[in-house]
C-alpha positions as YAML, in Angstrom:
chain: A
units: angstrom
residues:
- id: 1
  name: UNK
  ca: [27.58, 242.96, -91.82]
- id: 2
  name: UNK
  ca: [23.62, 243.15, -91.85]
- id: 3
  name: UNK
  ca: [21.45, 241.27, -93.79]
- id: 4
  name: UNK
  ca: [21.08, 241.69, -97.63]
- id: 5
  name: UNK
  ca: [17.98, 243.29, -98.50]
- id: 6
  name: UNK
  ca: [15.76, 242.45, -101.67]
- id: 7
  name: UNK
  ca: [12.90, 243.87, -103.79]
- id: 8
  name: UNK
  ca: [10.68, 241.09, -105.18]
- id: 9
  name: UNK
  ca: [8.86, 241.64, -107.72]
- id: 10
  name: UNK
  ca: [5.31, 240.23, -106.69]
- id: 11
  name: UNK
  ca: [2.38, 239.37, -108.87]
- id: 12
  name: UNK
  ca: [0.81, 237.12, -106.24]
- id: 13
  name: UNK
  ca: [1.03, 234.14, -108.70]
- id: 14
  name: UNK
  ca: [2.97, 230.76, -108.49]
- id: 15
  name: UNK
  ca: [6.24, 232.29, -110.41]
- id: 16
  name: UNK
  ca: [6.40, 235.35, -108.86]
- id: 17
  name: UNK
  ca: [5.41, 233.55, -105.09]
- id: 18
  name: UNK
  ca: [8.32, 231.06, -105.55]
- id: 19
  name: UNK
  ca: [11.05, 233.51, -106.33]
- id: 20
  name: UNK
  ca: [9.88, 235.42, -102.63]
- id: 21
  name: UNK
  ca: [9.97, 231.85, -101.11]
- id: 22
  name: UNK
  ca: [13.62, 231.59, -102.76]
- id: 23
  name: UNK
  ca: [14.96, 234.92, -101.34]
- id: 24
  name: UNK
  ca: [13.45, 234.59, -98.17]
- id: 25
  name: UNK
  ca: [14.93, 231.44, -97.90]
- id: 26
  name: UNK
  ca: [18.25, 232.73, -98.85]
- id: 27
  name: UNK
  ca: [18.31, 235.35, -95.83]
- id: 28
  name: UNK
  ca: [17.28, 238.37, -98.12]
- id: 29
  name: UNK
  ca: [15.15, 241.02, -95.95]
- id: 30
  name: UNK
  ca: [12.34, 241.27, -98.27]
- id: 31
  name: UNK
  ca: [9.97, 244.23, -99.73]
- id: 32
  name: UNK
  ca: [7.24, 243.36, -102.37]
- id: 33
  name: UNK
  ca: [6.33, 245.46, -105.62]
- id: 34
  name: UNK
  ca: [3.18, 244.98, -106.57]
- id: 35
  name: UNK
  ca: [1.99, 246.85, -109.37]
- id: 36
  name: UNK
  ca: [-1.59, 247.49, -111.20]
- id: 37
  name: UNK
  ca: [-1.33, 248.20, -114.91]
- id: 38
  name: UNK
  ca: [-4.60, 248.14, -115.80]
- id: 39
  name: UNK
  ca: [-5.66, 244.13, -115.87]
- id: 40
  name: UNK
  ca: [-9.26, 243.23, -116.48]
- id: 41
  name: UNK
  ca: [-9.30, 241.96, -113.04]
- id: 42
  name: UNK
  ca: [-7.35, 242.50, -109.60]
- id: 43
  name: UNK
  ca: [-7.54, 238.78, -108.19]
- id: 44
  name: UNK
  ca: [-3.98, 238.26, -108.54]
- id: 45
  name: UNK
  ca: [-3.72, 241.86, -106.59]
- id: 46
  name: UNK
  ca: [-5.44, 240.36, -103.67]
- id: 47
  name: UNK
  ca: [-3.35, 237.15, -103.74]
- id: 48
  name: UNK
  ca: [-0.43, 238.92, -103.57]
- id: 49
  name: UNK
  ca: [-1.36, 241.06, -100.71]
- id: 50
  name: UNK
  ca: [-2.64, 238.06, -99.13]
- id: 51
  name: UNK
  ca: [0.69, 236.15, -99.08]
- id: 52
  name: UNK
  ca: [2.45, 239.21, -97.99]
- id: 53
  name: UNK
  ca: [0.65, 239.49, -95.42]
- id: 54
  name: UNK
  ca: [0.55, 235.67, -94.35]
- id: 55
  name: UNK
  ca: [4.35, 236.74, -94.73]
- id: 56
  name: UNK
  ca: [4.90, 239.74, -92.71]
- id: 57
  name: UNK
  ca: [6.81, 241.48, -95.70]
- id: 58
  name: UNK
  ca: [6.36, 245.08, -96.62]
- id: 59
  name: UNK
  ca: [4.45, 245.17, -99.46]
- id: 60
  name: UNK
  ca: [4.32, 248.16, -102.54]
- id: 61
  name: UNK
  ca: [1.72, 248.19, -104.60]
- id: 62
  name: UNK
  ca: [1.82, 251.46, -107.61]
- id: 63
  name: UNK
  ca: [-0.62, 252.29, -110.20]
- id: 64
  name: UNK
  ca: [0.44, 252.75, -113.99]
- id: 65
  name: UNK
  ca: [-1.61, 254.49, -116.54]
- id: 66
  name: UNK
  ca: [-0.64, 253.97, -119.51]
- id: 67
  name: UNK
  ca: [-3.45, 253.52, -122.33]
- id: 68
  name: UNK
  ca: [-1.65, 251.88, -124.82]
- id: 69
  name: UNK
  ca: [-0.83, 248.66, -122.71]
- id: 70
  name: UNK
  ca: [-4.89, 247.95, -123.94]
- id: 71
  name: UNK
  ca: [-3.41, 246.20, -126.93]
- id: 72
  name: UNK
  ca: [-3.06, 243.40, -124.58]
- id: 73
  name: UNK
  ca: [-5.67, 240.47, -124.21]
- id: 74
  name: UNK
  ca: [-5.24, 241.08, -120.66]
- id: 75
  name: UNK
  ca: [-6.06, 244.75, -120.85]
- id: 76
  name: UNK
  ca: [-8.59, 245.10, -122.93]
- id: 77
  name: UNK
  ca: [-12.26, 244.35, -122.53]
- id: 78
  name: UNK
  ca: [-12.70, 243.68, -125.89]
- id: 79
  name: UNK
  ca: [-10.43, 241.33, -127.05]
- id: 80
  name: UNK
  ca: [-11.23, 237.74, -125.75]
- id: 81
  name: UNK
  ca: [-8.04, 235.69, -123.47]
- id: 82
  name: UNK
  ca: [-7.06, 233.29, -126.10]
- id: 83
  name: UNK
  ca: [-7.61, 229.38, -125.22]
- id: 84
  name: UNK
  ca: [-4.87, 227.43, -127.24]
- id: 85
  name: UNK
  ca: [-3.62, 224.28, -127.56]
- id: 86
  name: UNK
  ca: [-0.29, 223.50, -125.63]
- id: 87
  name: UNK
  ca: [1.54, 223.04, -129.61]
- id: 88
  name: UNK
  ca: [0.58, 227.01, -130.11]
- id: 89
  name: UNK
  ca: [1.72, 227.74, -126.58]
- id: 90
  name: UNK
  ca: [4.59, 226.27, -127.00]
- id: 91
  name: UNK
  ca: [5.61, 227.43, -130.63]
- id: 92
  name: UNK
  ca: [6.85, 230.47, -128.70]
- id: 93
  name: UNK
  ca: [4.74, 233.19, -131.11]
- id: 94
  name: UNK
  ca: [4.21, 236.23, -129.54]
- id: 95
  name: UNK
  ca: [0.58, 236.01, -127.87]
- id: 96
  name: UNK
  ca: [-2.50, 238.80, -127.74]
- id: 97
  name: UNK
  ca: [-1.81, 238.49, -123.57]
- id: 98
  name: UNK
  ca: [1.76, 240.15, -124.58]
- id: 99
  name: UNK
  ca: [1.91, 243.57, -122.57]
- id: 100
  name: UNK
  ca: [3.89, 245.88, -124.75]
- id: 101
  name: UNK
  ca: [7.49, 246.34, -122.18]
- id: 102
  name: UNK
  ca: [5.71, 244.87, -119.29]
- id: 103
  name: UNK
  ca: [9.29, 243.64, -117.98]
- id: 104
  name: UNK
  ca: [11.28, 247.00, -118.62]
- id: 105
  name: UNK
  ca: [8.98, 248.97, -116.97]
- id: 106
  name: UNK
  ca: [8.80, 246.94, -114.27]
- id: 107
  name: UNK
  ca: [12.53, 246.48, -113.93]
- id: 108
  name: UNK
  ca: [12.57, 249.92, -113.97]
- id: 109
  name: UNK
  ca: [10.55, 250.82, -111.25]
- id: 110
  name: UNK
  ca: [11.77, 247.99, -109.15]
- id: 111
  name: UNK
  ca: [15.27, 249.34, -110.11]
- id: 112
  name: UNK
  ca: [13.68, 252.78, -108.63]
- id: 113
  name: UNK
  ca: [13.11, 251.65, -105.82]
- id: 114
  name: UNK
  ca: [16.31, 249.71, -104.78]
- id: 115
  name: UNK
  ca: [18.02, 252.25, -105.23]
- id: 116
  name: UNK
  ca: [15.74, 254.57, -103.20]
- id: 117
  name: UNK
  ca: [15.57, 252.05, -100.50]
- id: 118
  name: UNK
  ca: [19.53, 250.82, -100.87]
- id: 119
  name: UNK
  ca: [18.59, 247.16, -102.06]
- id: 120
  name: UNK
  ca: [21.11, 244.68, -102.83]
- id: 121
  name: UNK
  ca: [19.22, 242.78, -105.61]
- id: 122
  name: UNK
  ca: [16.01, 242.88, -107.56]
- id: 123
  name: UNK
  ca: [14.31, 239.59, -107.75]
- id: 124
  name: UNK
  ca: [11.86, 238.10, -110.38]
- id: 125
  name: UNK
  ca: [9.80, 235.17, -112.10]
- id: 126
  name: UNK
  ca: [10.83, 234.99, -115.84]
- id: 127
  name: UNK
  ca: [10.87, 231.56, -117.11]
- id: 128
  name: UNK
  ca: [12.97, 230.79, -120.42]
- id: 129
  name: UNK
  ca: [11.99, 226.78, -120.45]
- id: 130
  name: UNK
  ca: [7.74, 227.11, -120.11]
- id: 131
  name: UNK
  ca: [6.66, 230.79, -121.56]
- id: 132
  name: UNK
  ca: [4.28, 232.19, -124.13]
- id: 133
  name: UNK
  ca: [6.76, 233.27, -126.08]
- id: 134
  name: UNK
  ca: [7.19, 237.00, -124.47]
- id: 135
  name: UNK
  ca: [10.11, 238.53, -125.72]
- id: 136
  name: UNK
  ca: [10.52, 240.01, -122.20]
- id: 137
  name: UNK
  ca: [11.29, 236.94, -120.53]
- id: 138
  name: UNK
  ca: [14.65, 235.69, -122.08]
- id: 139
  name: UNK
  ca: [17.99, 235.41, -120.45]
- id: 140
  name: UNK
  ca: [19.43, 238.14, -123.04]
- id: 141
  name: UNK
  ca: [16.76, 241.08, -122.01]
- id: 142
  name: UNK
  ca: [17.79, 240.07, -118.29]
- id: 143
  name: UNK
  ca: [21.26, 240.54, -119.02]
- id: 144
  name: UNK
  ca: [21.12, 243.72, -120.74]
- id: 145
  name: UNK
  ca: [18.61, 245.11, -118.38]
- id: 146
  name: UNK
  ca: [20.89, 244.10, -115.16]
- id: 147
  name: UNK
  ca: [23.96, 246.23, -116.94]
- id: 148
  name: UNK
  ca: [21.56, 249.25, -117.57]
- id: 149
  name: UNK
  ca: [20.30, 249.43, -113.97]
- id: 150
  name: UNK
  ca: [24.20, 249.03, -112.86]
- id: 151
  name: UNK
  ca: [25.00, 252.09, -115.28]
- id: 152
  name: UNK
  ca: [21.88, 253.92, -114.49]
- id: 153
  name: UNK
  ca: [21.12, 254.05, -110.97]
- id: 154
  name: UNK
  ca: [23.43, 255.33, -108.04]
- id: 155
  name: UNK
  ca: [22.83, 252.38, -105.90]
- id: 156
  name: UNK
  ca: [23.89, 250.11, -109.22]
- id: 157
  name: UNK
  ca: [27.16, 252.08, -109.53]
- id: 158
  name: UNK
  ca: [28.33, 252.66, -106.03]
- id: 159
  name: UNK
  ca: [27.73, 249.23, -104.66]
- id: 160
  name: UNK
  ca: [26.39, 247.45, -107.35]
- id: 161
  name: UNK
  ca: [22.48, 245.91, -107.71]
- id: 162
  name: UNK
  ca: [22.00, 241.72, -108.37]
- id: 163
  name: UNK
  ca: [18.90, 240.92, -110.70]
- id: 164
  name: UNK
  ca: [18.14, 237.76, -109.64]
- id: 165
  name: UNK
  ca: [15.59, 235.23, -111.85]
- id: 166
  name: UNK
  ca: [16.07, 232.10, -109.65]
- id: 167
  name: UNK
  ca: [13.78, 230.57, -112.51]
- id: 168
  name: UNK
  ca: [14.67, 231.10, -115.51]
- id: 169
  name: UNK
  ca: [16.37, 228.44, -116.58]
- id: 170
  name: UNK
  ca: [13.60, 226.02, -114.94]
- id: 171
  name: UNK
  ca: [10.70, 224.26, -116.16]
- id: 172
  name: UNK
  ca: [6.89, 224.79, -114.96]
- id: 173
  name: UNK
  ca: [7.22, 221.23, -113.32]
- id: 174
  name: UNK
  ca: [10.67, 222.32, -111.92]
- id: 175
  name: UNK
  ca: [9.62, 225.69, -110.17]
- id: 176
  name: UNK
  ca: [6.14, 223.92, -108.61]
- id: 177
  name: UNK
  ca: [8.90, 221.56, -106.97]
- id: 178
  name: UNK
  ca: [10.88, 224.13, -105.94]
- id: 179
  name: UNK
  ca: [8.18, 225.87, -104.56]
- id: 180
  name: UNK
  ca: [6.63, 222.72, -102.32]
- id: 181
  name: UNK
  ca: [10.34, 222.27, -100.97]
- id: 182
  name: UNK
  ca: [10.24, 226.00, -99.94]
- id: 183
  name: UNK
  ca: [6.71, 225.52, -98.50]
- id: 184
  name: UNK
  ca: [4.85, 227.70, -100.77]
- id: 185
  name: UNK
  ca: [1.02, 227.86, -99.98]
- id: 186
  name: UNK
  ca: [-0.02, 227.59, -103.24]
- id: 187
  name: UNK
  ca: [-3.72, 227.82, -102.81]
- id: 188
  name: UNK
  ca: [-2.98, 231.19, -102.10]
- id: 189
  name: UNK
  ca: [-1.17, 232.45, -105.51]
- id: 190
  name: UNK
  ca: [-3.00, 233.23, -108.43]
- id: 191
  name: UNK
  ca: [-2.43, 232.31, -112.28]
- id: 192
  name: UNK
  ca: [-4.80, 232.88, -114.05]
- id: 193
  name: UNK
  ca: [-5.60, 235.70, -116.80]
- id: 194
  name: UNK
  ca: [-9.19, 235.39, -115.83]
- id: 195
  name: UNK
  ca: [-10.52, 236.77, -112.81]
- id: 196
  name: UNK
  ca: [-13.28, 234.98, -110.53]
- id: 197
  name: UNK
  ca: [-13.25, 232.56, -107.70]
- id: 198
  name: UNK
  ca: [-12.13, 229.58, -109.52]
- id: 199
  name: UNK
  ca: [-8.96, 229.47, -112.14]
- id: 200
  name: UNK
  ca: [-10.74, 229.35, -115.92]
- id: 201
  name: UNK
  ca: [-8.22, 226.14, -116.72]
- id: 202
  name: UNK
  ca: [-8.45, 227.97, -120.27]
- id: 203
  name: UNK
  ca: [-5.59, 230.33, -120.52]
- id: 204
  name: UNK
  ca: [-1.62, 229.42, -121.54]
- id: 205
  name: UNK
  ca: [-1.39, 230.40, -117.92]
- id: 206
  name: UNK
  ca: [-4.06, 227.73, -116.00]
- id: 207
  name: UNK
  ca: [-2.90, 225.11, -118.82]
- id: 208
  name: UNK
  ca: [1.31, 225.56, -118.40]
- id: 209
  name: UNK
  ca: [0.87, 225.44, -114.35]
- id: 210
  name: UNK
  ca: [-2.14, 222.43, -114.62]
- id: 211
  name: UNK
  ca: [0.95, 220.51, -116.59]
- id: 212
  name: UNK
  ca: [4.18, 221.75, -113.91]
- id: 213
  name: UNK
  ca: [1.90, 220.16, -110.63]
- id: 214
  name: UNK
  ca: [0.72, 217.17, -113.10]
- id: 215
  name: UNK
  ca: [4.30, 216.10, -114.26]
- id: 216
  name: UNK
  ca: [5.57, 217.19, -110.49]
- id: 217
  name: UNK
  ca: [3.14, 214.83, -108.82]
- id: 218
  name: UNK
  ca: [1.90, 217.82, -106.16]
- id: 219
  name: UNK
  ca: [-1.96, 218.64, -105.85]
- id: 220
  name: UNK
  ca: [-2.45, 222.01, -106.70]
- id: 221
  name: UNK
  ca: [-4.43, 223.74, -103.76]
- id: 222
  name: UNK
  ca: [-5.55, 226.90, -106.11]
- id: 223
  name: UNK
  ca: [-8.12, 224.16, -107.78]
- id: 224
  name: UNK
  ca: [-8.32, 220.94, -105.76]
- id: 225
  name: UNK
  ca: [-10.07, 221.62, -102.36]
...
């Protein structure tokens, strides 16, 4: 029997970088999706094709167009990334950065293309424990979302299709330990909402992964050279 094969889904940040540390680790044969949506800034983009190339993994990176996902903070030019305090982060309100089905979408296409490519599993990065509150990444979407792609694809019905989220029940400071015992070059992966060399340390993003390698004891490579 040959190896199980996997589509990660890859934003070239620590999350994301983790869970394709996690499969690979596990003996999945590994493709990346990658996929543009319209962000203010493509650093993360470049991280991610950095790492899958430091990798040797086939990589996928797709285009979406859809205007409306510029209600987002992260979208749109106009609106400012909001810099909170860790209280508002973690009151779990529904943030401007909030991309309007960011998650369905993306399962969906990921779905796509396991069952194009005769994947076993789709893998991701959502996080119940340390979020911003995005209604996207909770255990219940996951669930319903691996039944729909197990009724809705013929990949999913024939053999059946594993949505894996290695982190979800894990906190910040639990998936930046994870991710040193996997070896994860974290200098490489990118967190930030902001682009530009250096992380902004502003964002729910910079200040939830500046607390994970604090309370985990690891230097963080991304900001400390």
């Amino acid at each position: 029997m040959g190896q199980k094969k996997a589509i990660v889904l890859f934003s070239g940040g620590l999350d994301s970088t983790t869970c394709l540390y996690w499969a690979l680790d596990r003996g999945y044969v590994c493709e990346t999706l990658t996929i543009l949506y319209g962000q203010k800034h493509d650093r993360e983009v470049r991280a991610a094709a950095q790492i899958a190339q430091h990798l040797r993994v086939k990589q996928h990176v797709i285009t979406l167009d859809f205007p409306w996902l510029a209600s987002s903070s992260l979208v749109d030019k106009n609106q400012q990334i909001p810099d909170q305090p860790m209280e508002k982060i973690e009151s779990h309100e529904i943030p401007s950065t909030y991309v309007p089905g960011r998650n369905l979408v993306f399962l969906s296409i990921a779905a796509s293309l396991a069952d194009a490519t005769g994947a076993d599993a789709v893998v991701a990065g959502p996080n119940a424990v340390d979020f911003s509150g995005y209604p996207d990444c909770t255990p219940a979407f996951w669930q319903a979302a691996t039944q729909a792609i197990n009724r809705g694809t013929a990949r999913g019905v024939k053999h059946g299709v594993e949505v894996l989220a290695p982190l979800m029940d894990l906190s910040k400071t639990d998936i930046v330990k994870l991710g040193a015992k996997l070896g994860v070059p974290f200098e490489l992966t990118w967190s930030c909402y902001q682009g530009g060399d250096k992380p902004c340390g502003h964002c729910d993003s910079c200040k939830l992964r500046a607390r994970g390698f604090a309370e985990a004891g690891v230097k963080d490579g991304a900001v400390e050279n």
